[in-house]
Short mmCIF file of C-alpha atoms in Angstrom, two decimals:
data_model
loop_
_atom_site.label_atom_id
_atom_site.label_comp_id
_atom_site.label_asym_id
_atom_site.label_seq_id
_atom_site.Cartn_x
_atom_site.Cartn_y
_atom_site.Cartn_z
CA MET A 1 125.58 126.51 112.18
CA LYS A 2 128.28 124.42 113.37
CA MET A 3 126.04 122.04 114.95
CA ARG A 4 123.66 121.80 111.88
CA LEU A 5 126.58 120.73 109.71
CA THR A 6 127.79 118.12 111.94
CA PHE A 7 124.37 116.75 112.27
CA ARG A 8 123.88 116.73 108.55
CA SER A 9 127.33 114.97 108.14
CA GLY A 10 126.57 112.39 110.67
CA ILE A 11 123.34 111.39 109.03
CA PRO A 12 124.94 109.26 106.15
CA VAL A 13 127.26 107.50 108.78
CA LEU A 14 124.65 106.64 111.07
CA LEU A 15 122.28 105.39 108.49
CA GLY A 16 124.96 103.47 106.80
CA LEU A 17 125.87 101.57 109.86
CA ILE A 18 122.12 100.68 110.57
CA VAL A 19 121.52 99.67 107.10
CA VAL A 20 124.65 97.46 106.85
CA GLY A 21 123.93 95.64 110.29
CA PHE A 22 120.28 94.94 109.32
CA LEU A 23 121.25 93.54 105.85
CA THR A 24 124.05 91.62 107.11
CA ASN A 25 121.52 89.98 109.69
CA SER A 26 119.30 89.20 106.74
CA ILE A 27 122.27 87.31 105.00
CA ARG A 28 123.01 85.32 107.99
CA ALA A 29 119.19 84.51 108.39
CA SER A 30 118.92 83.12 104.73
CA LEU A 31 122.17 81.03 105.60
CA LEU A 32 120.91 79.66 108.38
CA GLN A 33 118.29 77.77 106.36
CA GLY A 34 121.25 75.34 105.38
CA GLU A 35 120.87 75.66 101.59
CA ILE A 36 124.14 75.96 99.56
CA VAL A 37 124.95 79.59 98.40
CA SER A 38 127.03 80.08 95.48
CA TRP A 39 129.03 83.33 96.15
CA PRO A 40 129.77 85.81 93.45
CA SER A 41 133.25 86.26 92.21
CA ARG A 42 135.28 89.49 92.72
CA ASN A 43 134.72 90.37 89.03
CA SER A 44 130.96 89.93 89.74
CA VAL A 45 131.14 92.23 92.65
CA VAL A 46 133.20 94.76 90.52
CA VAL A 47 130.73 94.96 87.94
CA ALA A 48 127.72 95.12 90.21
CA LEU A 49 129.44 98.14 91.97
CA ALA A 50 129.95 99.87 88.64
CA ALA A 51 126.46 99.13 87.65
CA THR A 52 124.84 100.43 90.69
CA GLY A 53 127.06 103.56 90.57
CA LEU A 54 125.94 104.41 87.07
CA GLY A 55 122.26 103.66 87.92
CA LEU A 56 122.28 105.89 90.91
CA TRP A 57 123.99 108.72 88.67
CA ALA A 58 121.16 108.57 86.43
CA ALA A 59 118.39 108.15 89.21
CA SER A 60 119.61 111.35 91.05
CA THR A 61 119.77 113.25 87.74
CA ALA A 62 116.25 112.38 86.98
CA TRP A 63 115.35 113.50 90.71
CA LEU A 64 117.07 116.88 90.07
CA ALA A 65 114.86 117.30 86.89
CA ILE A 66 111.75 116.42 88.74
CA LEU A 67 112.44 118.60 91.71
CA GLY A 68 113.72 121.42 89.37
CA GLU A 69 116.67 122.06 91.27
CA ARG A 70 120.73 121.81 90.36
CA GLY A 71 123.90 121.38 92.29
CA ALA A 72 125.83 118.66 94.17
CA GLY A 73 124.09 119.22 97.39
CA HIS A 74 120.47 118.10 96.16
CA ARG A 75 121.95 115.05 94.69
CA VAL A 76 124.10 114.20 97.82
CA ASP A 77 120.57 114.56 99.77
CA PHE A 78 118.97 112.33 97.21
CA LEU A 79 121.42 109.72 97.71
CA THR A 80 121.34 110.23 101.60
CA ALA A 81 117.57 109.68 101.82
CA GLN A 82 118.05 106.70 99.66
CA LEU A 83 119.66 104.93 102.68
CA GLY A 84 116.21 104.97 104.31
CA LYS A 85 114.76 102.57 101.92
CA TYR A 86 116.65 99.65 103.47
CA LEU A 87 115.27 100.16 106.81
CA PRO A 88 111.87 98.65 108.07
CA GLY A 89 108.78 100.79 107.66
CA GLY A 90 109.04 102.07 104.05
CA VAL A 91 108.65 105.62 105.30
CA TRP A 92 112.28 106.64 106.14
CA GLN A 93 113.47 107.47 102.57
CA PRO A 94 110.71 110.10 101.80
CA LEU A 95 110.76 111.52 105.35
CA GLY A 96 114.47 111.88 104.97
CA GLN A 97 114.08 113.49 101.47
CA MET A 98 111.46 115.93 102.80
CA GLY A 99 113.88 116.97 105.78
CA LEU A 100 116.91 117.14 103.81
CA SER A 101 115.22 119.29 100.79
CA ALA A 102 113.63 121.64 103.69
CA SER A 103 117.17 122.37 105.11
CA ARG A 104 118.10 123.72 101.60
CA ASP A 105 114.85 125.87 101.54
CA VAL A 106 112.86 123.66 98.85
CA PRO A 107 109.32 124.09 99.82
CA GLY A 108 107.70 121.08 101.16
CA THR A 109 104.70 120.84 98.68
CA ARG A 110 107.38 120.74 95.78
CA THR A 111 109.52 117.97 97.50
CA LEU A 112 106.25 115.99 98.14
CA SER A 113 104.82 116.27 94.57
CA ALA A 114 108.56 115.57 93.23
CA ILE A 115 108.72 112.33 95.41
CA GLY A 116 105.16 111.03 93.96
CA THR A 117 106.15 112.01 90.45
CA TYR A 118 109.41 110.30 90.81
CA ALA A 119 107.85 107.06 91.93
CA VAL A 120 105.43 107.10 89.36
CA PHE A 121 107.75 107.58 86.71
CA GLN A 122 110.23 104.87 88.10
CA ILE A 123 107.43 102.49 87.96
CA ILE A 124 106.50 103.39 84.27
CA ALA A 125 110.16 103.09 83.42
CA GLY A 126 110.48 99.87 84.90
CA THR A 127 107.53 98.28 82.71
CA LEU A 128 109.27 99.28 79.66
CA LEU A 129 111.79 96.35 80.75
CA LEU A 130 109.19 93.78 81.14
CA PRO A 131 109.38 92.63 77.58
CA ILE A 132 112.99 91.33 78.40
CA LEU A 133 111.11 88.20 80.15
CA VAL A 134 110.34 87.09 76.62
CA VAL A 135 113.82 85.53 76.35
CA ASP A 136 113.20 83.32 79.36
CA SER A 137 112.52 79.90 78.45
CA HIS A 138 111.33 78.76 81.83
CA LEU A 139 108.35 81.22 81.67
CA PRO A 140 104.69 80.15 80.48
CA PRO A 141 103.49 82.00 77.33
CA TRP A 142 100.95 83.94 79.20
CA VAL A 143 103.54 85.46 81.53
CA LYS A 144 105.45 86.55 78.47
CA MET A 145 102.36 88.04 76.67
CA SER A 146 101.42 89.76 79.94
CA SER A 147 104.86 91.44 80.23
CA VAL A 148 104.71 92.75 76.65
CA GLY A 149 101.07 94.06 77.04
CA ILE A 150 101.93 95.92 80.28
CA ALA A 151 104.77 97.46 78.48
CA VAL A 152 102.67 98.62 75.57
CA LEU A 153 100.19 100.13 78.21
CA ALA A 154 102.88 102.23 79.78
CA VAL A 155 104.13 103.46 76.28
CA LEU A 156 100.43 104.48 75.46
CA VAL A 157 100.14 106.26 78.93
CA LEU A 158 103.40 108.06 78.16
CA TRP A 159 102.21 109.07 74.71
CA ARG A 160 99.05 110.35 75.83
CA ALA A 161 100.27 111.72 79.31
CA ASP A 162 98.51 115.07 78.93
CA ALA A 163 95.26 113.56 78.13
CA TRP A 164 95.58 111.36 81.01
CA SER A 165 96.51 114.07 83.17
CA THR A 166 93.45 115.99 82.31
CA TRP A 167 91.32 112.87 82.97
CA LEU A 168 92.76 112.35 86.26
CA MET A 169 92.29 115.80 87.40
CA LYS A 170 88.32 115.18 87.06
CA PHE A 171 88.83 112.55 90.07
CA ARG A 172 91.36 114.70 92.16
CA ARG A 173 90.14 114.70 95.87
CA THR A 174 93.28 116.37 97.66
CA GLN A 175 95.48 119.43 96.48
CA ARG A 176 98.38 116.96 96.71
CA VAL A 177 96.90 114.68 93.76
CA GLU A 178 96.46 117.87 91.69
CA VAL A 179 100.13 118.98 92.23
CA VAL A 180 101.27 115.69 91.14
CA VAL A 181 99.08 115.45 88.16
CA GLN A 182 100.10 118.70 87.12
CA GLN A 183 103.77 118.08 87.29
CA LEU A 184 103.54 114.70 85.50
CA ALA A 185 102.02 116.64 82.55
CA ALA A 186 104.69 119.53 82.53
CA ALA A 187 107.62 117.06 83.17
CA ARG A 188 110.34 116.51 80.53
CA ARG A 189 109.25 112.84 80.02
CA PRO A 190 111.56 111.44 77.60
CA GLU A 191 114.70 112.47 79.58
CA ILE A 192 113.49 111.26 83.05
CA ILE A 193 112.00 108.20 81.84
CA GLY A 194 115.22 107.31 79.89
CA LEU A 195 117.28 107.86 83.12
CA LEU A 196 114.80 105.88 85.08
CA ALA A 197 114.82 103.12 82.77
CA ALA A 198 118.55 103.03 82.56
CA ASN A 199 118.68 103.16 86.46
CA MET A 200 116.21 99.97 86.63
CA ALA A 201 118.26 98.12 83.87
CA LEU A 202 121.66 98.92 85.53
CA GLN A 203 120.37 97.75 88.99
CA GLY A 204 119.18 94.52 87.22
CA VAL A 205 122.63 94.18 85.79
CA ALA A 206 123.90 94.51 89.42
CA PHE A 207 121.65 91.76 90.62
CA TRP A 208 122.45 89.51 87.56
CA ALA A 209 126.08 89.78 88.27
CA LEU A 210 125.30 88.82 92.18
CA VAL A 211 123.11 85.91 91.31
CA GLY A 212 125.06 84.43 88.69
CA TRP A 213 125.58 85.02 84.80
CA SER A 214 124.39 81.69 83.77
CA LEU A 215 120.67 82.47 83.81
CA GLY A 216 120.71 85.06 81.12
CA LEU A 217 119.61 88.68 80.32
CA SER A 218 115.86 87.57 81.52
CA VAL A 219 117.32 88.17 85.17
CA VAL A 220 116.99 92.03 84.43
CA GLY A 221 113.41 91.84 83.37
CA ALA A 222 112.37 89.65 86.46
CA TYR A 223 114.40 92.06 88.67
CA SER A 224 112.13 94.93 87.29
CA ALA A 225 108.98 93.00 87.88
CA ALA A 226 109.94 92.04 91.41
CA TRP A 227 110.93 95.95 92.15
CA ILE A 228 107.61 97.15 90.71
CA ILE A 229 105.53 94.61 92.56
CA GLY A 230 107.39 95.01 95.90
CA PHE A 231 107.00 98.88 95.65
CA LEU A 232 103.29 98.55 95.20
CA ALA A 233 103.08 96.24 97.97
CA VAL A 234 104.60 98.97 100.45
CA PRO A 235 108.30 97.67 100.57
CA PHE A 236 109.54 96.29 104.23
CA PRO A 237 112.35 97.12 103.78
CA ALA A 238 112.94 97.88 100.16
CA GLY A 239 110.60 95.09 99.42
CA LEU A 240 112.66 92.41 101.15
CA GLY A 241 110.62 89.44 101.04
CA ILE A 242 108.15 90.29 98.66
CA ARG A 243 110.40 90.87 95.88
CA GLU A 244 112.48 87.77 96.62
CA GLY A 245 109.15 86.01 96.38
CA VAL A 246 108.53 87.11 92.82
CA LEU A 247 112.22 86.40 92.00
CA MET A 248 111.72 82.82 93.24
CA ALA A 249 108.59 82.26 91.15
CA VAL A 250 110.33 83.35 87.91
CA LEU A 251 113.95 82.45 88.36
CA PRO A 252 114.95 78.79 88.40
CA LEU A 253 117.24 79.10 91.57
CA ALA A 254 117.51 78.08 95.31
CA SER A 255 115.61 80.34 97.49
CA ALA A 256 118.85 81.11 99.70
CA GLN A 257 120.67 82.04 96.55
CA ILE A 258 118.06 84.61 95.46
CA VAL A 259 117.79 86.05 99.15
CA THR A 260 121.37 86.35 99.65
CA ALA A 261 122.14 87.80 96.05
CA SER A 262 119.24 90.26 96.87
CA VAL A 263 120.39 91.27 100.18
CA LEU A 264 124.13 91.53 98.89
CA GLN A 265 122.65 93.90 96.19
CA ARG A 266 121.33 96.06 98.70
CA VAL A 267 124.70 96.10 100.51
CA VAL A 268 126.40 97.03 97.48
CA ALA A 269 123.91 99.77 96.89
CA ALA A 270 124.17 101.30 100.37
CA ILE A 271 128.08 101.13 100.01
CA THR A 272 127.97 102.83 96.88
CA GLU A 273 125.59 105.66 98.05
CA LEU A 274 127.73 106.21 101.16
CA SER A 275 130.85 106.42 98.77
CA PHE A 276 129.08 109.23 96.75
CA VAL A 277 128.26 111.04 99.92
CA ALA A 278 131.73 110.59 101.39
CA ALA A 279 133.42 111.88 98.09
CA SER A 280 131.22 114.74 98.31
CA ARG A 281 132.09 115.86 101.71
CA VAL A 282 135.93 115.39 101.02
CA SER A 283 135.73 117.41 97.90
CA ARG A 284 134.47 120.45 99.59
#
């Protein structure tokens, strides 16, 4: 038992060191390009930390609702597994979540279906923020219209979720898909979507604070679009490269500025996750 507790306690520390090292190297690589980077002020970093913390609380609360569990332990496991998304490969986060949930006697099938459900709901929640791009004067009209159209489609999917689930069940090929579809139909949609939309918006605010306030609210919509595309394109790690490409296409900023702010946001998120985990350990 003592060895098991020591191993569990060491996971966040080990992941944190690896993540911070990897992200620091990414910042160094972007700076070597020779472009001038405007670093965020201390107040902007504080705003980013606060927004990230609130967003992670909302995301972990949504995870508990989907998983059907309660307690600080499951919340800490979620935040610990989140550290895996910053590592190359795109599989460490779900693998970590599966292992940590199994150690708390949560059936693997339930955890797996919850991971799929969470991902689908986060994508849908993110699309609801896309209409914010309408306020961006730099974007062409077709991009703005597309963002509104995608958001309307997401609302229709939510409104008729039960009917969509019934239709999808006709095409199921594996038990895994069946479990996910059933859980999508039964989940508390308004609560979960609201929490995940809040998480996406707050993460967007954190990026906005780090990249510079001068661009306006459209940064939040651009961040949401970049997150969705990066996720669907199999993140490596956490969409590093893919998401930055989307942000470069949307935001009128130098590439080094966007890459640096994006990596800094990941550092802020990793530090916040580690802080939550450490605070939970100390309070025990």
